[in-house]
Amino acid sequence: MVYHTSNRKGALSDTIAAIATPAGRGGISIVRVSGSLCFQIAKQVTKQNLKPRYANFCSFYSHNRKNIDQGIALYFPAPQSFTGEDILEFHTHGSPVVTDHLLNSLFHFGARLARPGEFSERAFLNNKIDLSQAEAIADLIESTSLQAARNALSSLQGEFSKRINLLREQLIQIRCLVESSIDFSDEDISIVEPKSILNKLQDIQNTIKIIYSSAQQGALLQEGIKVALIGRPNVGKSSLYNKLIGKDAAIVTKIPGTTRDILCTDIVIDGLAISLVDTAGLHESIDLIELEGIRRTRKELDYVDHILLVSSNQDGLTKEEYELFNELPNGIQVTLIFNKIDLDLTPACIEQSNLGKIIRVSALTGEGIDLLIQHLRETAGFNIKEESEFSARRRHLNALQKTEAAVELTKAALTKGESEEIIAEELRQAQNYLGEITGKYYTDDLLGEIFSTFCIGK
Ligand SMILES: Nc1nc2c(c(=O)[nH]1)N(C=O)[C@@H](CNc1ccc(C(=O)N[C@@H](CCC(=O)O)C(=O)O)cc1)CN2
Ligand SMILES: Nc1nc2c(ncn2[C@@H]2O[C@H](COP(=O)(O)OP(=O)(O)OP(=O)(O)O)[C@@H](O)[C@H]2O)c(=O)[nH]1
Ligand SMILES: [K+]
């Protein structure tokens, strides 16, 4: 982890530009520029000195001095801007011909194309927002429900960071307490009372649990879950897929091996976003295309949260299905779906077996689909009644888990009567994990990972 130094920061001297509005035609488009050349570029494009933070109506000129549009230009001098640098915005008529031409002119004037998320990354690197706030911007843009959007806004406004920072300060206080006792140790006065510190650490763990639970709802609301349908050919995976997404996207035929590639659809069921994946039937195939589909299926399974292993045999898994079950990656929720109950008039139900839960359904009649959905929500821990307060990501949940584990280790060290140095070190670890959430500590790889998924111009 790097403390506030970054190679990505080196590029901050460039002036960057991008079209901030979606591609295509629309009422208005915005071309955005950030960096030290803004003032100069504004003069070249508008032939005026722009009044700061004011809607300047003006003509826009290209690098070869042709008038290309008339619109609104905004100039935000540093540091009072979104990125903390000089920012320039051109609000043009929403024609790609105009925006592309304008953008191209900006390159002639010395700007370069911004990377995805680079405006937000600069806002982070210039301490305008912290890392989880930057992530909240992307989450707000990507949100699929009003609740998710409101949560993301709350994180963007710093609600989540505030909770994390408070926790971090409490950890620092405890560490100072422990460390000050190290300073005094040669005088043989130990001012650390293990009992009172243990209590404080327990309080911290309780707070982590509360934040975690709210963050988990926030993350679920934002990211949803990825669910894969797998199974032998012809058991009805594609039929179930179509039933769940509510349209005929996957081809259904009597011919085994119809689905050869992976299909994926994002759906939202009562607020829970589900990314549903239909896969090629898994079996020993001799068809090359099918084999490739099977290979992709196995790879895809590494990224899912919940596997629905579909069978059409009401009496239990066949030998091949049982082998398939045993080959599934560890640590992923698996539910057995016995499909085609309409054929032998079995009622829809959910039952416990030694291989986990079994749900009996019919993709044809839709019986039992509600049970399946309810089960997916429950296993995900999705509880819409528990109003979540902010958006969060899995990255944050992982960091919170690591923090909690480090606090647990600190408690163990205290109980064992370990030296103050060891206890302080554990506390420092816990504190660093929290710092990863807000970006007090980060690596360039982490920044790359986060910002590369942003839209361009954001
Ligand atoms: N036209 C336009 N609309 C937009 C944005 C934008 O960049 N341009 N935003 C982009 O995401 C969002 C608004 N976010 C913004 C965040 C900070 C500042 C800003 O100028 N901050 C200064 C001054 C704050 C103040 O005066 O209170 C600062 O932080 O110093 C501007 C927009 C959504 N709408
Ligand atoms: N009676 C009945 N037939 C079903 C049901 N679900 C699917 N089928 C039929 O089973 C056959 C196979 O269905 P698919 O959905 O293509 O099966 P699949 O598992 O995706 O097959 P592959 O593409 O080979 O992997 C089709 O003829 C479907 O109409 C069901 O619940 N009841
Ligand atoms: K089929």
Coordinates of C-alpha atoms and ligand atoms in Angstrom, one line a residue:
M1 CA 0.0 0.0 0.0
V2 CA 1.2 3.4 -0.9
Y3 CA 0.6 6.4 1.3
H4 CA -0.5 9.3 -1.0
T5 CA 2.1 8.8 -3.6
S6 CA 1.2 7.4 -7.0
N7 CA 2.5 7.1 -10.5
R8 CA -0.9 8.0 -11.6
K9 CA -0.5 11.3 -9.9
G10 CA 2.5 12.0 -12.2
A11 CA 0.1 12.5 -15.1
L12 CA -1.8 15.3 -13.3
S13 CA 0.0 18.0 -15.2
D14 CA -1.7 16.9 -18.5
T15 CA -4.9 18.7 -19.5
I16 CA -7.6 16.2 -20.2
A17 CA -10.8 16.4 -22.3
A18 CA -13.8 14.2 -23.0
I19 CA -17.4 14.2 -24.0
A20 CA -19.2 13.9 -20.7
T21 CA -22.7 13.1 -22.1
P22 CA -23.7 9.8 -23.6
A23 CA -22.8 9.0 -27.2
G24 CA -25.4 10.0 -29.8
R25 CA -27.7 12.8 -30.6
G26 CA -29.5 14.7 -27.9
G27 CA -30.7 18.1 -26.8
I28 CA -27.4 19.2 -25.4
S29 CA -24.0 17.7 -25.1
I30 CA -21.2 18.6 -22.7
V31 CA -17.5 18.6 -23.5
R32 CA -15.4 18.7 -20.4
V33 CA -11.8 19.8 -19.9
S34 CA -9.6 19.7 -16.8
G35 CA -6.1 21.0 -16.2
S36 CA -3.8 24.0 -16.4
L37 CA -4.5 24.7 -20.2
C38 CA -8.2 25.5 -19.5
F39 CA -7.8 29.2 -19.4
Q40 CA -5.9 29.4 -22.6
I41 CA -8.2 26.8 -24.3
A42 CA -11.2 28.8 -23.3
K43 CA -9.8 31.9 -25.0
Q44 CA -9.0 29.9 -28.2
V45 CA -12.4 28.3 -28.4
T46 CA -14.6 31.3 -27.4
K47 CA -12.4 34.2 -28.3
Q48 CA -13.5 35.7 -24.9
N49 CA -12.3 35.9 -21.3
L50 CA -14.8 33.7 -19.6
K51 CA -16.4 35.0 -16.4
P52 CA -15.7 32.3 -13.7
R53 CA -18.5 30.1 -12.5
Y54 CA -21.0 31.9 -14.8
A55 CA -23.1 30.7 -17.7
N56 CA -21.2 32.4 -20.6
F57 CA -23.2 32.3 -23.8
C58 CA -20.7 32.3 -26.7
S59 CA -19.7 31.0 -30.1
F60 CA -17.4 28.1 -30.2
Y61 CA -14.5 28.0 -32.8
S62 CA -12.5 25.1 -34.0
H63 CA -8.7 25.0 -34.2
N64 CA -8.9 26.2 -37.8
R65 CA -11.0 29.2 -36.6
K66 CA -14.3 28.0 -38.1
N67 CA -17.4 28.7 -36.0
I68 CA -18.8 25.3 -35.1
D69 CA -21.6 26.0 -32.6
Q70 CA -22.9 28.5 -30.2
G71 CA -23.6 27.4 -26.6
I72 CA -22.8 27.8 -22.9
A73 CA -19.2 27.8 -21.6
L74 CA -18.5 27.4 -17.9
Y75 CA -15.1 28.1 -16.4
F76 CA -14.3 26.9 -12.8
P77 CA -10.8 28.2 -11.8
A78 CA -8.8 25.9 -9.5
P79 CA -9.1 24.9 -6.8
Q80 CA -12.9 25.5 -6.6
S81 CA -13.9 22.9 -9.1
F82 CA -14.9 19.3 -9.2
T83 CA -11.4 18.1 -9.9
G84 CA -9.7 20.8 -7.9
E85 CA -8.0 21.9 -11.2
D86 CA -9.1 24.5 -13.7
I87 CA -12.2 23.1 -15.4
L88 CA -13.9 24.2 -18.6
E89 CA -17.2 23.0 -19.9
F90 CA -18.7 23.5 -23.3
H91 CA -22.5 22.9 -23.5
T92 CA -23.1 22.4 -27.2
H93 CA -26.1 21.3 -29.2
G94 CA -26.3 17.6 -28.9
S95 CA -24.8 16.6 -32.2
P96 CA -21.9 14.1 -32.3
V97 CA -20.5 16.0 -35.3
V98 CA -20.2 19.1 -33.2
T99 CA -18.8 17.4 -30.1
D100 CA -16.3 15.3 -32.0
H101 CA -15.1 18.3 -33.9
L102 CA -14.8 20.4 -30.8
L103 CA -13.0 17.6 -28.9
N104 CA -10.6 17.2 -31.8
S105 CA -9.9 21.0 -31.7
L106 CA -9.2 20.6 -28.0
F107 CA -6.5 18.1 -28.8
H108 CA -5.0 20.6 -31.2
F109 CA -5.0 23.1 -28.4
G110 CA -2.9 20.7 -26.2
A111 CA -5.4 18.6 -24.3
R112 CA -5.4 14.8 -24.5
L113 CA -8.3 12.4 -24.3
A114 CA -9.2 11.6 -20.7
R115 CA -9.1 8.0 -19.5
P116 CA -12.4 6.5 -18.1
G117 CA -12.9 7.9 -14.7
E118 CA -10.0 10.3 -14.9
F119 CA -11.9 13.4 -13.8
S120 CA -13.1 11.6 -10.7
E121 CA -9.6 10.1 -10.2
R122 CA -8.2 13.7 -10.2
A123 CA -10.9 14.8 -7.8
F124 CA -9.6 12.0 -5.5
L125 CA -5.9 12.6 -6.0
N126 CA -6.5 16.3 -5.3
N127 CA -8.3 15.5 -2.1
K128 CA -11.7 16.8 -3.3
I129 CA -13.3 13.5 -2.5
D130 CA -12.1 10.2 -0.9
L131 CA -12.1 6.9 -2.7
S132 CA -15.4 5.6 -1.5
Q133 CA -17.0 8.9 -2.5
A134 CA -15.5 8.5 -6.0
E135 CA -16.9 5.0 -6.2
A136 CA -20.3 6.4 -5.1
I137 CA -20.3 8.7 -8.1
A138 CA -20.0 5.6 -10.4
D139 CA -22.6 3.8 -8.3
L140 CA -25.0 6.7 -8.6
I141 CA -24.7 6.6 -12.3
E142 CA -25.1 2.8 -12.5
S143 CA -27.9 2.6 -10.0
T144 CA -30.9 0.6 -11.1
S145 CA -33.5 1.7 -8.5
L146 CA -34.4 4.9 -6.7
Q147 CA -33.3 3.4 -3.3
A148 CA -29.9 2.5 -4.8
A149 CA -29.5 6.0 -6.2
R150 CA -30.4 7.6 -2.9
N151 CA -27.9 5.3 -1.1
A152 CA -25.2 6.2 -3.6
L153 CA -25.9 9.9 -3.1
S154 CA -25.6 9.4 0.7
S155 CA -22.2 7.8 0.2
L156 CA -21.2 10.5 -2.2
Q157 CA -22.1 13.1 0.4
G158 CA -19.7 11.3 2.8
E159 CA -22.1 9.4 5.1
F160 CA -20.2 6.1 4.7
S161 CA -16.8 7.7 4.9
K162 CA -17.9 9.5 8.1
R163 CA -18.7 6.2 9.8
I164 CA -15.4 4.6 8.6
N165 CA -13.3 7.6 9.7
L166 CA -14.9 7.7 13.1
L167 CA -14.1 4.0 13.6
R168 CA -10.6 4.6 12.4
E169 CA -10.1 7.5 14.9
Q170 CA -11.3 5.2 17.7
L171 CA -8.8 2.6 16.7
I172 CA -6.1 5.2 16.7
Q173 CA -7.0 6.4 20.2
I174 CA -6.7 2.9 21.5
R175 CA -3.4 2.4 19.8
C176 CA -2.1 5.6 21.3
L177 CA -3.2 4.4 24.6
V178 CA -1.3 1.1 24.1
E179 CA 1.8 2.8 22.6
S180 CA 2.0 5.4 25.4
S181 CA 2.2 2.5 27.8
I182 CA 5.2 1.2 25.8
D183 CA 6.9 4.6 26.3
F184 CA 6.5 4.2 30.0
S185 CA 7.4 0.5 30.2
D186 CA 11.0 1.2 31.3
E187 CA 9.6 3.0 34.3
D188 CA 7.7 -0.1 34.9
I189 CA 4.3 1.6 35.0
S190 CA 1.8 -0.1 32.7
I191 CA -1.1 2.3 32.1
V192 CA -2.8 -0.2 29.8
E193 CA -5.7 -1.8 31.5
P194 CA -6.3 -4.9 29.4
K195 CA -9.9 -5.1 30.6
S196 CA -10.9 -1.6 29.6
I197 CA -9.1 -2.0 26.2
L198 CA -10.9 -5.3 25.6
N199 CA -14.2 -3.5 26.3
K200 CA -13.3 -0.7 23.8
L201 CA -12.3 -3.3 21.2
Q202 CA -15.6 -5.1 21.7
D203 CA -17.5 -1.9 21.2
I204 CA -15.5 -1.4 18.0
Q205 CA -16.4 -4.9 16.8
N206 CA -20.1 -4.2 17.5
T207 CA -19.9 -1.0 15.5
I208 CA -18.2 -2.8 12.6
K209 CA -21.0 -5.3 12.6
I210 CA -23.6 -2.6 12.3
I211 CA -21.8 -0.8 9.5
Y212 CA -21.2 -4.1 7.8
S213 CA -24.8 -5.1 7.8
S214 CA -25.9 -1.7 6.4
A215 CA -23.0 -1.8 3.8
Q216 CA -24.0 -5.3 2.8
Q217 CA -27.5 -4.2 2.0
G218 CA -26.1 -1.2 0.2
A219 CA -23.7 -3.4 -1.8
L220 CA -26.5 -5.9 -2.7
L221 CA -28.8 -3.1 -3.8
Q222 CA -26.0 -1.7 -5.9
E223 CA -24.2 -4.7 -7.3
G224 CA -26.9 -7.4 -6.9
I225 CA -25.9 -11.0 -7.2
K226 CA -24.8 -13.2 -10.1
V227 CA -26.7 -16.4 -10.5
A228 CA -25.8 -19.2 -12.9
L229 CA -28.0 -21.9 -14.2
I230 CA -26.0 -25.1 -14.9
G231 CA -26.9 -28.7 -15.5
R232 CA -27.0 -31.5 -18.0
P233 CA -28.4 -30.9 -21.5
N234 CA -32.2 -30.6 -21.9
V235 CA -33.1 -30.3 -18.2
G236 CA -34.7 -26.9 -18.9
K237 CA -32.0 -24.4 -18.0
S238 CA -32.9 -22.1 -20.9
S239 CA -36.6 -22.4 -20.2
L240 CA -36.0 -21.4 -16.6
Y241 CA -33.8 -18.5 -17.8
N242 CA -36.5 -17.2 -20.0
K243 CA -39.1 -17.6 -17.3
L244 CA -37.0 -15.6 -14.8
I245 CA -36.1 -12.8 -17.2
G246 CA -39.6 -12.7 -18.6
K247 CA -38.8 -13.1 -22.2
D248 CA -37.6 -15.6 -24.8
A249 CA -34.0 -14.7 -24.9
A250 CA -32.4 -18.2 -24.8
I251 CA -33.3 -20.7 -27.5
V252 CA -35.3 -23.6 -26.2
T253 CA -35.5 -26.8 -28.2
K254 CA -35.9 -30.5 -27.6
I255 CA -32.4 -31.0 -29.0
P256 CA -29.8 -31.5 -26.2
G257 CA -26.9 -29.0 -26.5
T258 CA -28.9 -26.1 -27.9
T259 CA -27.2 -23.5 -25.7
R260 CA -23.6 -23.4 -26.6
D261 CA -22.5 -20.0 -25.4
I262 CA -23.1 -18.1 -22.2
L263 CA -26.1 -15.7 -22.1
C264 CA -26.4 -13.1 -19.4
T265 CA -29.3 -10.8 -18.5
D266 CA -29.5 -8.2 -15.7
I267 CA -32.9 -8.2 -14.1
V268 CA -34.3 -6.4 -11.0
I269 CA -36.8 -8.4 -8.9
D270 CA -38.4 -6.3 -6.2
G271 CA -35.3 -4.2 -5.8
L272 CA -32.7 -7.0 -6.0
A273 CA -30.5 -6.8 -9.1
I274 CA -29.8 -10.3 -10.4
S275 CA -27.4 -11.0 -13.1
L276 CA -28.6 -14.2 -14.5
V277 CA -26.4 -16.5 -16.5
D278 CA -27.6 -19.3 -18.8
T279 CA -24.8 -21.8 -19.6
A280 CA -24.1 -24.6 -22.1
G281 CA -25.3 -28.0 -20.7
L282 CA -22.3 -29.7 -19.0
H283 CA -21.5 -33.1 -20.3
E284 CA -18.8 -35.0 -22.1
S285 CA -19.2 -33.6 -25.6
I286 CA -17.5 -34.4 -28.8
D287 CA -18.8 -31.3 -30.6
L288 CA -16.0 -28.6 -30.7
I289 CA -18.4 -25.6 -30.5
E290 CA -20.2 -27.2 -27.6
L291 CA -16.9 -28.0 -25.9
E292 CA -15.9 -24.4 -26.0
G293 CA -19.3 -23.5 -24.5
I294 CA -18.6 -25.9 -21.7
R295 CA -15.2 -24.5 -21.1
R296 CA -16.6 -21.0 -20.9
T297 CA -19.3 -22.3 -18.5
R298 CA -16.7 -23.6 -16.1
K299 CA -14.7 -20.4 -16.2
E300 CA -17.8 -18.3 -15.6
L301 CA -18.6 -20.2 -12.4
D302 CA -15.6 -18.5 -10.7
Y303 CA -17.5 -15.2 -10.8
V304 CA -20.9 -16.2 -9.6
D305 CA -22.5 -16.0 -6.2
H306 CA -25.1 -18.7 -6.5
I307 CA -25.3 -21.8 -8.7
L308 CA -28.6 -23.3 -9.6
L309 CA -27.9 -26.9 -10.5
V310 CA -30.9 -27.9 -12.6
S311 CA -32.0 -31.5 -13.0
S312 CA -35.3 -32.8 -14.5
N313 CA -35.2 -36.0 -12.5
Q314 CA -37.6 -35.7 -9.5
D315 CA -36.2 -38.8 -7.9
G316 CA -32.8 -37.2 -7.2
L317 CA -29.6 -36.4 -9.1
T318 CA -28.4 -38.8 -11.7
K319 CA -24.9 -40.2 -11.4
E320 CA -23.5 -37.6 -13.9
E321 CA -25.3 -34.8 -12.1
Y322 CA -23.9 -36.0 -8.8
E323 CA -20.4 -35.9 -10.3
L324 CA -21.1 -32.4 -11.6
F325 CA -22.2 -31.3 -8.1
N326 CA -19.0 -32.6 -6.6
E327 CA -16.9 -30.7 -9.1
L328 CA -18.4 -27.3 -8.4
P329 CA -16.1 -24.7 -7.0
N330 CA -16.0 -24.4 -3.2
G331 CA -17.5 -21.5 -1.3
I332 CA -20.3 -20.7 -3.7
Q333 CA -23.9 -21.2 -2.7
V334 CA -25.5 -24.1 -4.6
T335 CA -29.1 -24.9 -4.9
L336 CA -30.6 -27.9 -6.6
I337 CA -33.5 -27.2 -8.9
F338 CA -35.7 -30.1 -9.9
N339 CA -37.5 -28.9 -13.0
K340 CA -40.5 -30.3 -15.0
I341 CA -42.7 -31.1 -12.0
D342 CA -45.7 -30.7 -14.3
L343 CA -44.7 -34.1 -15.9
D344 CA -45.5 -36.2 -12.9
L345 CA -47.7 -33.7 -11.0
T346 CA -45.3 -33.2 -8.1
P347 CA -46.3 -30.0 -6.1
A348 CA -43.9 -27.1 -6.1
C349 CA -41.9 -27.0 -2.9
I350 CA -38.6 -26.2 -1.2
E351 CA -37.0 -28.9 0.9
Q352 CA -33.8 -29.6 2.7
S353 CA -31.5 -32.5 1.5
N354 CA -28.0 -33.7 2.4
L355 CA -26.8 -31.8 -0.7
G356 CA -28.4 -28.5 0.4
K357 CA -31.8 -27.0 -0.5
I358 CA -33.9 -28.5 -3.3
I359 CA -36.6 -26.5 -5.1
R360 CA -39.1 -28.3 -7.3
V361 CA -40.4 -26.1 -10.1
S362 CA -41.8 -26.1 -13.6
A363 CA -40.3 -23.7 -16.1
L364 CA -43.2 -24.6 -18.3
T365 CA -46.1 -23.6 -16.0
G366 CA -44.1 -21.2 -13.7
E367 CA -45.0 -23.2 -10.6
G368 CA -42.4 -22.8 -7.9
I369 CA -40.6 -19.8 -9.5
D370 CA -41.8 -17.6 -6.7
L371 CA -40.2 -20.0 -4.2
L372 CA -37.0 -19.8 -6.2
I373 CA -36.9 -16.0 -6.2
Q374 CA -37.7 -15.9 -2.5
H375 CA -34.8 -18.3 -1.9
L376 CA -32.4 -16.3 -3.9
R377 CA -33.3 -13.1 -1.9
E378 CA -32.9 -14.9 1.4
T379 CA -29.6 -16.6 0.7
A380 CA -28.2 -13.2 -0.6
G381 CA -29.2 -11.7 2.7
F382 CA -31.4 -9.2 0.9
N383 CA -33.8 -7.5 3.2
I384 CA -35.5 -4.5 1.7
K385 CA -37.3 -3.8 5.0
E386 CA -34.0 -3.0 6.6
E387 CA -33.4 0.4 5.0
S388 CA -29.8 0.7 4.0
E389 CA -28.3 4.1 4.5
F390 CA -25.5 4.2 2.0
S391 CA -24.1 2.4 -1.0
A392 CA -21.1 0.2 -0.7
R393 CA -19.1 -2.3 -2.6
R394 CA -17.7 -5.7 -2.0
R395 CA -14.3 -4.2 -1.8
H396 CA -15.5 -2.3 1.3
L397 CA -17.2 -5.3 2.8
N398 CA -13.9 -7.3 2.4
A399 CA -12.0 -4.4 4.1
L400 CA -14.5 -4.4 7.0
Q401 CA -14.1 -8.1 7.4
K402 CA -10.4 -7.8 7.5
T403 CA -10.6 -5.0 10.1
E404 CA -12.9 -7.1 12.3
A405 CA -10.4 -10.0 12.1
A406 CA -7.5 -7.8 13.0
V407 CA -9.5 -6.4 16.0
E408 CA -10.2 -10.0 17.0
L409 CA -6.4 -10.8 16.8
T410 CA -5.7 -7.7 19.0
K411 CA -8.1 -9.0 21.6
A412 CA -6.5 -12.4 21.5
A413 CA -3.0 -10.8 21.9
L414 CA -4.2 -8.8 24.8
T415 CA -5.8 -11.8 26.5
K416 CA -2.6 -13.8 26.0
G417 CA -0.6 -10.9 27.6
E418 CA 1.5 -10.2 24.4
S419 CA 3.8 -7.2 24.4
E420 CA 2.4 -3.8 23.7
E421 CA 4.4 -3.7 20.4
I422 CA 2.5 -6.7 19.1
I423 CA -0.8 -5.3 20.2
A424 CA -0.1 -1.9 18.6
E425 CA 0.9 -3.6 15.4
E426 CA -2.4 -5.5 15.2
L427 CA -4.3 -2.3 15.8
R428 CA -2.2 -0.6 13.1
Q429 CA -3.3 -3.4 10.7
A430 CA -7.0 -2.8 11.5
Q431 CA -6.6 0.9 11.0
N432 CA -4.9 0.3 7.6
Y433 CA -7.7 -1.9 6.4
L434 CA -10.2 0.9 7.2
G435 CA -7.9 3.3 5.4
E436 CA -8.2 1.2 2.2
I437 CA -11.9 2.0 2.1
T438 CA -11.5 5.7 2.0
G439 CA -8.3 5.6 0.0
K440 CA -5.9 6.8 2.8
Y441 CA -4.0 3.8 1.6
Y442 CA -4.1 2.6 -2.0
T443 CA -2.0 1.0 -4.7
D444 CA -1.9 2.2 -8.3
D445 CA -3.4 -1.1 -9.2
L446 CA -6.4 -0.5 -7.0
L447 CA -7.0 3.0 -8.5
G448 CA -6.7 1.4 -12.0
E449 CA -9.2 -1.2 -11.1
I450 CA -11.7 1.2 -9.7
F451 CA -11.5 4.1 -12.2
S452 CA -11.2 2.0 -15.4
T453 CA -14.8 0.8 -14.9
F454 CA -16.1 4.4 -14.9
C455 CA -17.6 6.0 -18.0
I456 CA -15.4 8.2 -20.1
G457 CA -15.9 11.9 -19.2
K458 CA -16.7 11.0 -15.5
Ligands
LIG1 N1 -22.5 20.8 -15.6 C1 -22.1 20.0 -14.7 N2 -23.1 19.4 -14.0 C2 -22.7 18.5 -13.0 C3 -21.4 18.2 -12.7 C4 -20.4 18.8 -13.5 O1 -19.2 18.6 -13.4 N3 -20.8 19.7 -14.5 N4 -21.0 17.2 -11.8 C5 -19.8 16.5 -11.7 O2 -19.7 15.5 -11.2 C6 -22.0 16.9 -10.7 C7 -22.0 18.0 -9.7 N5 -20.8 17.9 -8.9 C8 -19.9 18.9 -8.7 C9 -19.1 18.9 -7.6 C10 -18.3 19.9 -7.3 C11 -18.3 21.1 -8.0 C12 -17.5 22.3 -7.6 O3 -17.4 23.2 -8.4 N6 -16.9 22.2 -6.5 C13 -16.1 23.3 -5.9 C14 -17.0 24.5 -5.4 C15 -17.9 24.1 -4.4 C16 -18.9 25.2 -3.9 O4 -18.9 26.3 -4.5 O5 -19.5 25.0 -2.9 C17 -15.2 22.8 -4.8 O6 -15.4 21.7 -4.4 O7 -14.3 23.6 -4.5 C18 -19.1 21.1 -9.2 C19 -19.9 20.1 -9.5 C20 -23.4 16.8 -11.4 N7 -23.7 17.9 -12.3
LIG2 N1 -42.8 -30.5 -19.4 C1 -41.8 -29.6 -19.3 N2 -40.9 -29.5 -20.2 C2 -40.0 -28.5 -20.0 C3 -39.9 -27.8 -18.9 N3 -38.8 -27.0 -18.9 C4 -38.2 -27.2 -20.2 N4 -38.9 -28.2 -20.8 C5 -38.6 -28.7 -22.2 O1 -37.4 -29.4 -22.1 C6 -36.7 -29.2 -23.4 C7 -35.3 -28.6 -23.1 O2 -35.5 -27.3 -22.6 P1 -34.3 -26.3 -22.6 O3 -34.7 -25.1 -21.8 O4 -33.8 -26.0 -24.0 O5 -33.2 -27.1 -21.8 P2 -31.6 -26.7 -21.6 O6 -31.3 -27.3 -20.3 O7 -31.4 -25.3 -21.7 O8 -30.9 -27.5 -22.7 P3 -29.4 -27.3 -23.4 O9 -29.5 -26.1 -24.2 O10 -29.3 -28.6 -24.1 O11 -28.4 -27.2 -22.3 C8 -37.6 -28.3 -24.2 O12 -38.3 -29.1 -25.1 C9 -38.5 -27.6 -23.2 O13 -39.7 -27.3 -23.7 C10 -40.8 -28.0 -17.8 O14 -40.9 -27.4 -16.7 N5 -41.8 -28.9 -18.1
K3 K -32.1 -27.8 -25.2

